[in-house]
C-alpha positions as a Python dict, from the first residue, in 0.01 Angstrom:
ca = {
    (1, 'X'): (0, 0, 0),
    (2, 'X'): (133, 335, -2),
    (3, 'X'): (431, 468, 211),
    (4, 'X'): (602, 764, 274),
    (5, 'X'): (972, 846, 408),
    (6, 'X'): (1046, 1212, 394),
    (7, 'X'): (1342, 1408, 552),
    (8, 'X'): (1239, 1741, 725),
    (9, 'X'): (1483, 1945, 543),
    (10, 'X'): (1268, 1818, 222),
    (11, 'X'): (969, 2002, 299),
    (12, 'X'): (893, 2279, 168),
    (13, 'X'): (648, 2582, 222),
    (14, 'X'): (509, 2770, -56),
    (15, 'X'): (190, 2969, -68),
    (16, 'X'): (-140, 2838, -263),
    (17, 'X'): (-208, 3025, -592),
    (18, 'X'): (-531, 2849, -638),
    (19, 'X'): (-777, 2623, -435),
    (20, 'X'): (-576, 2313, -371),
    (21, 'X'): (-776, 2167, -94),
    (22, 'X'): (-848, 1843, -310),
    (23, 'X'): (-527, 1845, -435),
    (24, 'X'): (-311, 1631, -133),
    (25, 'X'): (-82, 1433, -264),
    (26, 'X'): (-45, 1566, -600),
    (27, 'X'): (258, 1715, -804),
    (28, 'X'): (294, 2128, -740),
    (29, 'X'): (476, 2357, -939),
    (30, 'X'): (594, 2733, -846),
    (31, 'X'): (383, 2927, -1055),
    (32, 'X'): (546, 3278, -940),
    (33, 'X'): (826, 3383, -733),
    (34, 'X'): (763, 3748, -687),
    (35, 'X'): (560, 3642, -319),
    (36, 'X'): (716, 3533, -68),
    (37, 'X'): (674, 3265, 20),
    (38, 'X'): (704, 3114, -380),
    (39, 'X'): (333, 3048, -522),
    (40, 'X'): (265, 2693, -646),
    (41, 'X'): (-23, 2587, -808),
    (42, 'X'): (-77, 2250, -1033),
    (43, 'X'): (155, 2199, -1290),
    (44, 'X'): (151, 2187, -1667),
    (45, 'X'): (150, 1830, -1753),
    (46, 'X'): (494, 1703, -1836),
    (47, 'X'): (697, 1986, -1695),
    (48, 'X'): (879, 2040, -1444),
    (49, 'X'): (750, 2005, -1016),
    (50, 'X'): (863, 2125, -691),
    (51, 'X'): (747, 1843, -520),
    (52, 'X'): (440, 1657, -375),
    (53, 'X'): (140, 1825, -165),
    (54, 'X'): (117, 1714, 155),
    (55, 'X'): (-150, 1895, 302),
    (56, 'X'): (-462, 2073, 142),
    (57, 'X'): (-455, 2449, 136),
    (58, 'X'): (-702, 2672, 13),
    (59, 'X'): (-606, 2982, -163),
    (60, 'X'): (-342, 3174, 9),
    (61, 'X'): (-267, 2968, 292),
    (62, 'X'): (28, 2717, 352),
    (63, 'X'): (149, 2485, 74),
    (64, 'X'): (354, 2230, 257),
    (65, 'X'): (544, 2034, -13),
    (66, 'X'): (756, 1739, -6),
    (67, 'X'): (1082, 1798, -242),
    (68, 'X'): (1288, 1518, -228),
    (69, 'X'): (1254, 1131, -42),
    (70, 'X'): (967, 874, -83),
    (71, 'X'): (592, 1027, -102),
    (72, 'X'): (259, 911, -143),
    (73, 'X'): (115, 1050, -503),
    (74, 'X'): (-202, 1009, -659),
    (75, 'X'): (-148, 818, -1020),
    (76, 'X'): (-340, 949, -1313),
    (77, 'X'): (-287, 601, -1497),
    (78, 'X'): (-188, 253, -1450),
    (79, 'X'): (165, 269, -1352),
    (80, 'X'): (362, -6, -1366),
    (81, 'X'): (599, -38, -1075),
    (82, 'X'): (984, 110, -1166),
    (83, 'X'): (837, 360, -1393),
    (84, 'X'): (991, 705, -1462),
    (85, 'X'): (667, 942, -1381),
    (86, 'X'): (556, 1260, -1480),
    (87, 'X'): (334, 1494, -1363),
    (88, 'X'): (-13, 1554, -1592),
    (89, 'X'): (-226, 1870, -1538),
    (90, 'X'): (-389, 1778, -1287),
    (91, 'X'): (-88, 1639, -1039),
    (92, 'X'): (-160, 1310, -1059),
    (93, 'X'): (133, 1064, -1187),
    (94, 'X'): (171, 933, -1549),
    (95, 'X'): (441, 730, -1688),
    (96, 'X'): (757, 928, -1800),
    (97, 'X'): (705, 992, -2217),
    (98, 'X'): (999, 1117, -2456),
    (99, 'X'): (1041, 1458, -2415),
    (100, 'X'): (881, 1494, -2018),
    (101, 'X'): (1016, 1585, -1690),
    (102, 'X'): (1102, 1254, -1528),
    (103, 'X'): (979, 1383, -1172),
    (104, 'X'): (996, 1079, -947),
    (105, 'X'): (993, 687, -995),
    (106, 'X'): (699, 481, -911),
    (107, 'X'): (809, 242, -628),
    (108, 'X'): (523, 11, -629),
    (109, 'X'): (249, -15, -950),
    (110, 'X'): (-92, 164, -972),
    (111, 'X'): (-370, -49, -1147),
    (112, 'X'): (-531, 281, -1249),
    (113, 'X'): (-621, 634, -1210),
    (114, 'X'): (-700, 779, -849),
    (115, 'X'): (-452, 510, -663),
    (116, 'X'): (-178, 600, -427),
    (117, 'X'): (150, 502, -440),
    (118, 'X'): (465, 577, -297),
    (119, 'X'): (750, 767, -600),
    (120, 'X'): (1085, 813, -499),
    (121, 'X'): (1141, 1159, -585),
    (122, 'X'): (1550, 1128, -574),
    (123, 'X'): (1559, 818, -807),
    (124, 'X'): (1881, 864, -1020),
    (125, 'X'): (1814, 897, -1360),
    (126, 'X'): (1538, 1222, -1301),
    (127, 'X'): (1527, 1481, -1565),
    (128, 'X'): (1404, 1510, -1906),
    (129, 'X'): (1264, 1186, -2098),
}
């Protein structure tokens, strides 16, 4: 089972670049900063994130993103629980490679693509694999 535990002063608010209305609980990235607020969009798969979806905008309305505590994120694999994740190209979670943005840490393990699970997105250790 999936759980969250987010501070308010994690959120964030950024502004949809694309259609992210099937998007919730996925990994976001700012994709320009020239707006305000930031755009984010879906990231490019191993890089860096500003956080987790929580709600799903369509284009040009509110972003709300979760940038630091415990969140509920969509795995794009099987996970295995205490995993260094990364985000793929589509937002879903992947395990951490050599050479990726370690993004969060998968508390609990995914059997496979499309199930939730809750990442710590503080773990020590984030950063590149």
């Amino acid at each position: 089972m999936a759980y969250e535990q987010i501070d308010p002063g994690d959120m964030r608010t950024y502004k949809a670049n694309v259609d992210l209305s099937a998007d919730q609980y996925r990994f976001v990235a700012i994709v320009a900063t020239d707006s305000v607020p930031p755009l984010c969009g879906l990231p490019s798969a191993g890089g860096g994130v500003a956080g987790v979806l929580q709600n799903a905008p369509s284009t040009g309305l509110a972003a709300t993103v979760a940038a630091g505590g415990i969140s509920k994120v969509y795995a794009g694999a099987a996970i295995a629980a205490g995993d260094y994740v990364a985000a793929g190209a589509d937002g879903r979670a992947l395990t951490a490679t050599t050479g990726q943005e370690r993004v969060g840490r998968a508390l609990r393990a995914a059997s496979g693509a499309g199930i939730v699970i809750p990442v710590d997105l503080d773990a020590p250790g984030l950063g590149k694999a």
